[in-house]
CSV table of C-alpha atoms in Angstrom, one decimal:
chain,number,residue,atom,x,y,z
A,1,MET,CA,72.0,157.2,77.7
A,2,LYS,CA,75.0,159.4,78.1
A,3,ASP,CA,77.1,156.5,77.5
A,4,LEU,CA,75.3,155.6,74.3
A,5,ARG,CA,75.9,159.3,73.1
A,6,THR,CA,79.4,158.9,73.7
A,7,ALA,CA,79.6,155.7,71.8
A,8,PHE,CA,77.7,157.3,68.6
A,9,SER,CA,79.9,160.3,68.7
A,10,SER,CA,83.1,158.1,68.5
A,11,LEU,CA,81.4,156.0,65.8
A,12,ALA,CA,80.9,159.3,63.7
A,13,LYS,CA,84.5,160.2,64.2
A,14,LEU,CA,85.8,156.8,63.2
A,15,ILE,CA,83.7,156.9,60.1
A,16,ALA,CA,85.3,159.9,59.3
A,17,ALA,CA,88.8,159.0,60.0
A,18,ARG,CA,88.3,155.9,58.0
A,19,ILE,CA,87.0,158.1,54.9
A,20,ARG,CA,90.1,160.2,55.2
A,21,GLU,CA,92.3,156.9,55.2
A,22,LEU,CA,90.2,156.1,51.9
A,23,GLU,CA,90.8,159.2,50.2
A,24,SER,CA,94.5,159.4,50.9
A,25,GLY,CA,95.2,155.8,50.1
A,26,ALA,CA,96.6,155.2,53.9
A,27,LYS,CA,96.8,151.8,55.1
A,28,PRO,CA,93.9,151.4,57.9
A,29,LYS,CA,95.1,151.8,61.4
A,30,PRO,CA,93.6,149.7,64.3
A,31,PHE,CA,90.5,151.6,65.3
A,32,GLY,CA,91.9,152.2,68.9
A,33,LYS,CA,94.4,154.3,67.2
A,34,LEU,CA,91.8,156.5,65.6
A,35,VAL,CA,89.1,156.9,68.7
A,36,PRO,CA,89.6,155.8,72.2
A,37,ALA,CA,88.4,152.2,72.4
A,38,LYS,CA,87.2,153.1,75.8
A,39,SER,CA,84.4,155.4,74.4
A,40,PHE,CA,82.4,152.3,73.3
A,41,ALA,CA,82.3,150.7,76.9
A,42,GLY,CA,78.6,152.3,77.4
A,43,VAL,CA,77.7,150.0,74.4
A,44,ARG,CA,79.6,147.1,75.5
A,45,ALA,CA,77.8,147.3,78.9
A,46,ALA,CA,74.4,147.7,77.4
A,47,LEU,CA,73.1,144.3,77.4
A,48,PRO,CA,73.3,142.3,80.6
A,49,GLY,CA,74.7,139.0,80.6
A,50,VAL,CA,76.4,139.6,77.2
A,51,LEU,CA,80.2,140.7,77.7
A,52,LEU,CA,81.4,142.1,74.4
A,53,THR,CA,85.1,142.9,73.3
A,54,GLU,CA,86.3,146.3,72.4
A,55,SER,CA,85.9,145.4,68.4
A,56,GLU,CA,82.4,143.7,69.4
A,57,GLY,CA,81.5,147.1,71.0
A,58,VAL,CA,82.3,148.9,67.6
A,59,VAL,CA,79.9,146.4,65.7
A,60,PHE,CA,77.0,146.4,68.2
A,61,ALA,CA,77.2,150.5,68.1
A,62,ALA,CA,77.1,150.5,64.3
A,63,ALA,CA,73.8,148.1,64.6
A,64,LEU,CA,72.3,150.3,67.3
A,65,ALA,CA,72.8,153.4,65.7
A,66,THR,CA,70.5,152.5,62.8
A,67,HIS,CA,67.7,152.5,65.4
A,68,LEU,CA,68.4,155.0,68.0
A,69,GLN,CA,70.6,157.7,65.8
A,70,PRO,CA,69.2,156.7,62.2
A,71,HIS,CA,71.0,159.6,60.2
A,72,LEU,CA,74.3,159.1,61.9
A,73,PHE,CA,75.8,157.0,59.1
A,74,ASP,CA,74.6,159.5,56.3
A,75,GLU,CA,75.7,162.5,58.1
A,76,ALA,CA,79.1,161.4,59.0
A,77,ILE,CA,79.9,160.1,55.7
A,78,ALA,CA,78.6,163.3,54.0
A,79,GLY,CA,80.6,165.4,56.4
A,80,ALA,CA,83.7,163.5,56.0
A,81,LEU,CA,84.1,163.3,52.1
A,82,THR,CA,86.1,166.2,50.3
A,83,LYS,CA,85.1,165.0,47.0
A,84,ALA,CA,82.6,163.1,45.0
A,85,ALA,CA,83.5,159.6,44.8
A,86,ASP,CA,81.9,156.0,45.3
A,87,TYR,CA,83.8,153.9,47.8
A,88,PRO,CA,82.5,150.3,47.8
A,89,ARG,CA,84.6,149.4,50.9
A,90,ILE,CA,82.1,151.4,53.0
A,91,GLY,CA,79.4,149.1,52.1
A,92,GLY,CA,75.9,149.4,53.2
A,93,VAL,CA,72.5,149.8,51.5
A,94,ARG,CA,70.0,152.0,51.4
A,95,GLY,CA,66.5,151.5,53.4
A,96,LYS,CA,63.9,150.7,50.9
A,97,ASP,CA,61.5,153.3,52.7
A,98,SER,CA,63.6,155.5,54.7
A,99,ARG,CA,66.3,155.8,52.3
A,100,LEU,CA,69.0,156.2,54.9
A,101,PHE,CA,72.3,154.2,55.0
A,102,LEU,CA,72.1,150.8,56.7
A,103,PRO,CA,75.2,149.2,57.6
A,104,THR,CA,76.3,145.8,56.3
A,105,GLY,CA,79.2,143.3,57.0
A,106,GLU,CA,81.2,145.3,54.6
A,107,THR,CA,80.6,148.2,56.7
A,108,VAL,CA,81.9,146.5,59.8
A,109,MET,CA,85.0,145.4,57.7
A,110,PHE,CA,85.5,149.1,56.8
A,111,LEU,CA,85.1,150.5,60.4
A,112,LEU,CA,87.6,147.7,61.8
A,113,GLY,CA,89.9,148.3,59.1
A,114,ALA,CA,90.0,144.6,58.0
A,115,LEU,CA,91.5,144.6,54.5
A,116,GLU,CA,93.4,141.2,54.6
A,117,ILE,CA,91.9,137.8,54.2
A,118,ASP,CA,92.7,136.8,57.9
A,119,GLU,CA,91.4,140.1,59.2
A,120,ARG,CA,88.0,139.7,57.2
A,121,LEU,CA,87.9,136.2,58.4
A,122,GLU,CA,88.3,137.1,61.9
A,123,VAL,CA,85.6,139.8,61.4
A,124,LEU,CA,83.0,137.3,59.8
A,125,SER,CA,83.7,135.0,62.9
A,126,LEU,CA,81.5,137.5,64.9
A,127,PHE,CA,78.5,136.3,62.9
A,128,ASP,CA,79.0,132.8,63.3
A,129,GLU,CA,75.9,130.7,64.9
A,130,GLU,CA,78.3,129.9,68.0
A,131,HIS,CA,79.1,133.5,68.6
A,132,ALA,CA,77.3,135.2,71.6
A,133,PHE,CA,75.9,137.8,69.1
A,134,ALA,CA,73.9,134.7,67.7
A,135,ARG,CA,73.5,132.6,70.8
A,136,LYS,CA,71.9,135.5,72.6
A,137,GLY,CA,69.9,136.9,69.9
A,138,VAL,CA,71.8,140.1,69.6
A,139,LEU,CA,72.8,140.6,66.1
A,140,ARG,CA,73.1,138.7,62.7
A,141,LEU,CA,73.9,139.5,59.4
A,142,GLU,CA,70.8,139.2,56.7
A,143,LYS,CA,71.1,136.4,54.3
A,144,PRO,CA,72.6,138.0,51.2
A,145,ARG,CA,70.8,138.4,47.9
A,146,GLY,CA,71.7,135.8,45.2
A,147,ASN,CA,75.5,135.3,44.7
A,148,GLU,CA,76.5,138.4,46.8
A,149,SER,CA,79.4,137.9,49.1
A,150,TRP,CA,78.3,137.1,52.9
A,151,ALA,CA,79.6,140.5,54.1
A,152,SER,CA,77.0,142.0,52.0
A,153,GLY,CA,74.2,141.4,54.2
A,154,ARG,CA,72.7,143.8,56.4
A,155,LEU,CA,73.3,144.0,60.2
A,156,GLU,CA,70.3,142.9,62.0
A,157,LEU,CA,69.4,143.6,65.5
A,158,GLY,CA,67.8,141.2,67.6
A,159,GLU,CA,64.1,142.0,67.8
A,160,ASP,CA,63.8,142.9,71.7
A,161,VAL,CA,67.4,144.3,71.8
A,162,VAL,CA,66.5,148.0,71.4
A,163,ASP,CA,63.4,147.5,73.9
A,164,GLN,CA,65.8,146.0,76.4
A,165,ILE,CA,68.3,148.9,76.4
A,166,MET,CA,65.3,151.3,76.6
A,167,GLY,CA,64.0,149.4,79.4
A,168,LEU,CA,60.7,148.6,77.7
A,169,PRO,CA,58.7,145.6,78.2
A,170,THR,CA,60.0,142.6,76.1
A,171,ARG,CA,57.4,141.9,73.1
A,172,ARG,CA,56.5,138.6,72.6
A,173,PRO,CA,57.7,137.3,69.0
A,174,ARG,CA,55.3,136.4,66.3
A,175,LEU,CA,55.2,133.2,64.3
A,176,GLY,CA,57.0,133.5,61.0
A,177,PRO,CA,60.1,132.7,59.1
A,178,ASP,CA,62.4,134.3,61.7
A,179,PHE,CA,60.6,132.7,64.5
A,180,PRO,CA,59.3,129.8,63.6
A,181,ALA,CA,57.3,129.0,67.1
A,182,GLN,CA,54.0,129.9,68.4
A,183,ARG,CA,53.0,130.6,72.0
A,184,LEU,CA,50.6,128.2,73.6
A,185,SER,CA,48.2,129.3,76.3
A,186,THR,CA,45.0,127.6,77.8
A,187,LYS,CA,41.9,128.6,80.0
A,188,LEU,CA,42.2,125.1,81.6
A,189,ASP,CA,43.8,124.4,85.1
A,190,TRP,CA,45.3,121.4,86.5
A,191,ASP,CA,41.9,120.1,87.9
A,192,ASP,CA,40.9,119.8,84.1
A,193,LEU,CA,43.7,117.5,83.2
A,194,VAL,CA,42.9,113.9,83.8
A,195,LEU,CA,46.2,111.7,83.9
A,196,GLU,CA,47.3,108.4,85.0
A,197,LYS,CA,48.7,108.7,88.6
A,198,GLN,CA,52.3,107.9,87.6
A,199,THR,CA,52.4,110.2,84.6
A,200,ALA,CA,50.7,113.0,86.9
A,201,ALA,CA,53.5,112.4,89.4
A,202,GLU,CA,56.2,112.7,86.8
A,203,VAL,CA,54.7,115.9,85.2
A,204,ARG,CA,54.9,117.2,88.9
A,205,GLU,CA,58.7,116.5,89.1
A,206,ILE,CA,59.1,118.9,86.0
A,207,GLU,CA,56.8,121.7,87.8
A,208,SER,CA,59.2,121.2,90.9
A,209,TRP,CA,62.4,121.9,88.8
A,210,ILE,CA,60.8,125.0,87.3
A,211,ARG,CA,60.4,126.2,90.7
A,212,HIS,CA,63.5,125.1,92.3
A,213,GLY,CA,65.8,124.5,89.8
A,214,ASP,CA,68.0,127.7,90.2
A,215,THR,CA,68.1,127.0,93.9
A,216,LEU,CA,69.4,123.6,93.2
A,217,LEU,CA,72.0,124.6,90.9
A,218,VAL,CA,73.3,127.9,92.5
A,219,ASP,CA,72.6,127.9,96.4
A,220,TRP,CA,72.9,124.0,96.6
A,221,GLU,CA,76.0,124.3,94.4
A,222,LEU,CA,74.9,121.2,92.2
A,223,GLU,CA,75.9,123.1,88.9
A,224,ARG,CA,79.1,121.5,89.3
A,225,PHE,CA,77.4,118.0,88.7
A,226,ILE,CA,74.3,118.9,87.0
A,227,LYS,CA,74.1,120.5,83.5
A,228,PRO,CA,71.5,123.5,83.1
A,229,GLY,CA,68.3,123.2,82.0
A,230,TYR,CA,65.9,120.2,81.8
A,231,ARG,CA,64.9,118.0,79.1
A,232,ALA,CA,61.7,115.9,78.9
A,233,LEU,CA,60.0,113.4,76.4
A,234,PHE,CA,56.0,113.1,76.5
A,235,TYR,CA,55.3,109.9,74.6
A,236,GLY,CA,51.7,108.5,73.7
A,237,PRO,CA,49.1,108.5,71.6
A,238,SER,CA,47.5,111.8,70.2
A,239,GLY,CA,44.9,113.4,72.1
A,240,THR,CA,46.3,112.1,75.7
A,241,GLY,CA,47.3,115.6,77.1
A,242,LYS,CA,50.8,116.1,76.0
A,243,THR,CA,50.2,119.5,74.6
A,244,LEU,CA,47.8,120.5,77.4
A,245,THR,CA,50.4,119.4,80.0
A,246,ALA,CA,53.1,121.7,78.4
A,247,SER,CA,50.7,124.4,78.3
A,248,LEU,CA,49.6,124.0,82.0
A,249,LEU,CA,53.4,123.9,83.2
A,250,GLY,CA,53.8,127.2,81.5
A,251,LYS,CA,50.5,128.7,82.9
A,252,GLN,CA,51.1,127.4,86.4
A,253,THR,CA,54.6,128.6,86.8
A,254,GLY,CA,54.4,132.1,84.9
A,255,ARG,CA,56.4,131.0,82.0
A,256,ASP,CA,55.7,131.3,78.1
A,257,VAL,CA,55.5,128.1,76.2
A,258,TYR,CA,56.3,128.1,72.2
A,259,ARG,CA,55.5,125.2,70.2
A,260,ILE,CA,58.1,124.9,67.4
A,261,ASP,CA,56.4,124.9,63.9
A,262,LEU,CA,58.5,122.2,62.3
A,263,SER,CA,57.3,123.3,58.9
A,264,LEU,CA,59.1,126.3,58.9
A,265,VAL,CA,62.2,124.8,60.8
A,266,VAL,CA,63.2,121.9,58.6
A,267,SER,CA,64.6,122.8,55.3
A,268,LYS,CA,65.8,121.0,52.3
A,269,TYR,CA,68.8,123.2,51.7
A,270,ILE,CA,72.0,122.4,53.6
A,271,GLY,CA,72.6,124.2,56.7
A,272,GLU,CA,69.3,126.1,56.8
A,273,THR,CA,67.6,123.9,59.3
A,274,GLU,CA,70.5,124.4,61.9
A,275,LYS,CA,70.1,128.3,61.2
A,276,ASN,CA,66.5,127.9,61.9
A,277,LEU,CA,67.0,126.1,65.0
A,278,SER,CA,69.7,128.5,66.2
A,279,ARG,CA,67.3,131.4,66.0
A,280,ILE,CA,65.0,129.6,68.1
A,281,PHE,CA,67.5,128.9,71.0
A,282,ALA,CA,68.9,132.4,70.7
A,283,LYS,CA,65.7,134.2,71.2
A,284,ALA,CA,64.8,131.8,74.0
A,285,GLU,CA,68.1,132.1,75.6
A,286,ASP,CA,67.5,133.8,79.1
A,287,LYS,CA,64.1,134.2,78.9
A,288,ASN,CA,62.6,131.3,81.0
A,289,TRP,CA,60.5,130.1,78.0
A,290,ILE,CA,59.6,126.4,77.6
A,291,LEU,CA,60.3,125.3,74.2
A,292,PHE,CA,57.8,122.3,72.7
A,293,PHE,CA,58.8,120.2,70.0
A,294,ASP,CA,55.4,118.7,68.8
A,295,GLU,CA,55.6,115.5,66.5
A,296,ALA,CA,59.3,115.8,67.3
A,297,ASP,CA,60.2,112.7,65.4
A,298,ALA,CA,61.0,114.8,62.4
A,299,LEU,CA,63.9,116.6,64.0
A,300,PHE,CA,64.8,114.2,67.0
A,301,GLY,CA,64.4,111.0,64.9
A,302,LYS,CA,67.1,108.2,64.9
A,303,ARG,CA,70.2,108.9,62.8
A,304,THR,CA,70.6,106.7,59.8
A,305,GLY,CA,73.6,104.7,58.3
A,306,VAL,CA,75.1,107.1,55.8
A,307,LYS,CA,74.4,106.0,52.1
A,308,ASP,CA,74.5,109.4,50.8
A,309,SER,CA,75.2,113.1,51.2
A,310,HIS,CA,71.7,113.6,52.2
A,311,ASP,CA,71.9,110.9,55.0
A,312,ARG,CA,75.2,112.7,56.1
A,313,TYR,CA,73.5,116.1,56.3
A,314,ALA,CA,70.6,114.9,58.2
A,315,ASN,CA,72.8,113.4,60.7
A,316,GLN,CA,74.6,116.4,61.3
A,317,GLU,CA,71.4,118.3,61.9
A,318,THR,CA,70.7,115.7,64.4
A,319,SER,CA,74.0,116.3,66.1
A,320,TYR,CA,73.8,120.1,66.1
A,321,LEU,CA,70.3,119.7,67.8
A,322,LEU,CA,71.5,117.4,70.5
A,323,GLN,CA,74.3,119.9,71.2
A,324,ARG,CA,71.9,122.8,71.4
A,325,VAL,CA,69.3,120.9,73.5
A,326,GLU,CA,72.0,119.8,76.0
A,327,THR,CA,73.2,123.4,76.4
A,328,PHE,CA,70.1,125.2,76.7
A,329,GLY,CA,69.3,126.5,80.2
A,330,GLY,CA,65.7,126.3,79.9
A,331,LEU,CA,62.9,123.4,79.7
A,332,VAL,CA,62.7,121.4,76.3
A,333,ILE,CA,59.8,119.2,75.9
A,334,LEU,CA,59.7,116.8,73.1
A,335,ALA,CA,56.4,115.0,72.2
A,336,SER,CA,56.0,111.9,70.1
A,337,ASN,CA,53.7,109.1,69.6
A,338,LEU,CA,56.2,106.5,70.1
A,339,ARG,CA,59.2,106.3,72.2
A,340,THR,CA,61.1,104.2,69.9
A,341,ASN,CA,60.8,106.8,67.1
A,342,ILE,CA,63.6,109.3,69.3
A,343,ASP,CA,67.2,108.9,68.9
A,344,GLU,CA,68.7,107.2,71.8
A,345,ALA,CA,71.6,109.7,72.0
A,346,PHE,CA,68.5,112.3,72.8
A,347,LEU,CA,66.9,110.1,75.4
A,348,ARG,CA,70.0,109.2,77.5
A,349,ARG,CA,70.2,113.0,78.1
A,350,PHE,CA,66.5,113.5,79.2
A,351,GLN,CA,65.7,113.9,82.9
A,352,SER,CA,62.3,112.7,82.2
A,353,VAL,CA,60.7,110.2,79.6
A,354,ILE,CA,57.0,110.3,80.6
A,355,HIS,CA,54.4,108.2,79.2
A,356,PHE,CA,51.0,109.4,78.3
A,357,PRO,CA,48.7,106.1,77.8
A,358,LYS,CA,45.2,106.3,77.0
A,359,PRO,CA,42.9,106.8,79.9
A,360,ASN,CA,41.4,103.8,81.4
A,361,ALA,CA,37.4,103.3,82.0
A,362,GLU,CA,37.6,105.3,85.2
A,363,GLU,CA,39.7,108.1,84.0
A,364,ARG,CA,37.5,108.5,80.9
A,365,GLN,CA,34.5,108.9,83.0
A,366,ARG,CA,36.4,111.6,84.9
A,367,ILE,CA,36.9,113.3,81.5
A,368,TRP,CA,33.6,113.2,80.6
A,369,SER,CA,32.3,114.3,83.9
A,370,ARG,CA,34.7,117.5,83.6
A,371,MET,CA,33.6,118.3,80.2
A,372,LEU,CA,30.0,117.9,80.1
A,373,PRO,CA,28.7,121.3,79.6
A,374,ARG,CA,26.4,122.8,82.5
A,375,GLN,CA,23.9,124.2,80.0
A,376,ALA,CA,23.0,120.6,79.0
A,377,SER,CA,22.0,117.2,80.1
A,378,LEU,CA,22.6,113.8,79.4
A,379,SER,CA,19.9,111.9,78.0
A,380,GLU,CA,18.2,109.1,80.1
A,381,ARG,CA,19.1,106.6,77.5
A,382,VAL,CA,23.1,107.4,78.1
A,383,ASN,CA,24.7,105.3,80.8
A,384,LEU,CA,27.9,107.4,81.2
A,385,THR,CA,29.8,104.3,83.2
A,386,GLN,CA,28.8,101.8,80.4
A,387,LEU,CA,29.8,104.3,77.7
A,388,CYS,CA,33.3,104.7,79.4
A,389,GLN,CA,33.7,100.8,79.6
A,390,ARG,CA,32.7,100.2,76.2
A,391,HIS,CA,34.6,102.8,74.3
A,392,GLU,CA,38.2,103.4,74.5
A,393,LEU,CA,38.4,107.2,73.6
A,394,THR,CA,41.2,109.6,74.5
A,395,GLY,CA,40.4,113.2,75.9
A,396,ALA,CA,40.5,114.9,72.6
A,397,ASN,CA,38.1,112.1,71.2
A,398,ILE,CA,35.7,113.0,73.9
A,399,ALA,CA,36.0,116.7,73.3
A,400,ASN,CA,34.9,115.9,69.4
A,401,VAL,CA,32.1,113.7,70.5
A,402,LEU,CA,30.8,116.4,73.0
A,403,GLN,CA,30.9,119.3,70.7
A,404,TYR,CA,29.1,117.2,67.8
A,405,ALA,CA,26.4,116.0,70.2
A,406,SER,CA,26.1,119.6,71.8
A,407,LEU,CA,25.7,121.2,68.3
A,408,GLN,CA,23.0,118.7,67.4
A,409,SER,CA,21.2,119.8,70.8
A,410,LEU,CA,21.5,123.2,69.9
A,411,GLU,CA,20.1,122.8,66.5
A,412,ARG,CA,17.0,120.8,68.1
A,413,GLY,CA,16.7,123.6,70.8
A,414,ASP,CA,16.3,120.9,73.7
A,415,HIS,CA,19.7,121.1,75.1
A,416,VAL,CA,19.8,117.4,75.5
A,417,LEU,CA,22.9,115.2,74.4
A,418,GLU,CA,21.2,112.1,72.8
A,419,ALA,CA,22.7,108.8,72.7
A,420,ARG,CA,22.2,108.4,69.2
A,421,ASP,CA,24.2,111.7,68.6
A,422,ILE,CA,26.9,110.4,71.0
A,423,GLU,CA,27.4,107.0,69.3
A,424,LEU,CA,27.5,108.5,65.9
A,425,ALA,CA,30.1,110.8,66.8
A,426,ILE,CA,32.1,108.0,68.6
A,427,ALA,CA,31.8,106.0,65.3
A,428,ARG,CA,33.1,109.1,63.3
A,429,GLU,CA,36.3,109.0,65.8
A,430,TYR,CA,36.9,105.4,65.3
A,431,GLU,CA,36.5,105.9,61.6
A,432,LYS,CA,39.1,108.6,61.5
A,433,GLU,CA,41.6,106.6,63.4
A,434,GLY,CA,40.9,103.6,61.2
A,435,ARG,CA,39.5,101.5,64.4
A,436,LEU,CA,36.4,99.2,64.2
A,437,GLY,CA,33.8,100.2,67.0
């Protein structure tokens, strides 16, 4: 904490020195001529795995001060001004509730003495999507209002940055526009999941990578030949266990699984889809999360021939996603009904492409047996073996059938799953899918 106090003290002195330059009309000096650049070393070293330059340390200190020393800017500015004046170059906005000064991109320009076009462009590059600030989820510029300049956006720290610096447990992000993904969890275990033998073996390979991937890359020195991270495609009909498998991989290995909400990711506005994706990957960086893209066709579908600007930008989004998936150090799982819907460029980079077929009769009987509630019994009129041979159902179909038949038994109060209820529920499942019974 002493190092942070030193950095904040230097930040206040830098603000005062810049205001003196403003009032005198002097040309801004490099910030290292006004305060010792090394005084920001504590801030630069505050985040493990993120190496900041001296100027980046100043920017990070400015953003961090609004949380740890929120009155710093107001007090430093008020203490330095010798006359009543309005200096737009200082930038900043007032907090809606706190009414405190909140630094913006223009404030960063002011602190670093960036007046010329090339200097301003250099500062703005700190907020590029490929910069460590964005990639690591440390810091970004808020989207400006209306036609305001990009630099008018407010500095926004990553949600868990302050927690990290204070040594507090990292809070799980909540689904919303800033984080378009929702955590998956399950009360089930591997024994509850019925998969075809080959599918189960390939899923176990992913679990093996989760447990031993770091050893493979670092201790066995294969990082020279193998890219970090693991990429897998789960494909097959709906209800065959793709989402449950992703959830169980997380549960059994102690990793959080986040399902990406594509309705919050895909945008009709140029460049917004990439920004939304960037936020997800930045948040997930270095956290050992599993990212699960359900119905992935919308993002990972085949690129088209360029007929208009829409096609061109859609292909750019796919190319950006390809690059981000390839450089992500964690596990990315895509789910699709059809393998052929996914762009071949993605498939070539995947370690696993796993088919989840509909269960056969023997597998269906195992699913029925696992799902049947202990509190109920099957009617004598139900021959489970024949039922499983006659009706091609997925695990999700069977769960729906059991729910309906169980509710009917509870309504009657007999706790018996009747054949007529089961057959009716199966017919409804067929009807939903446009199948004939």
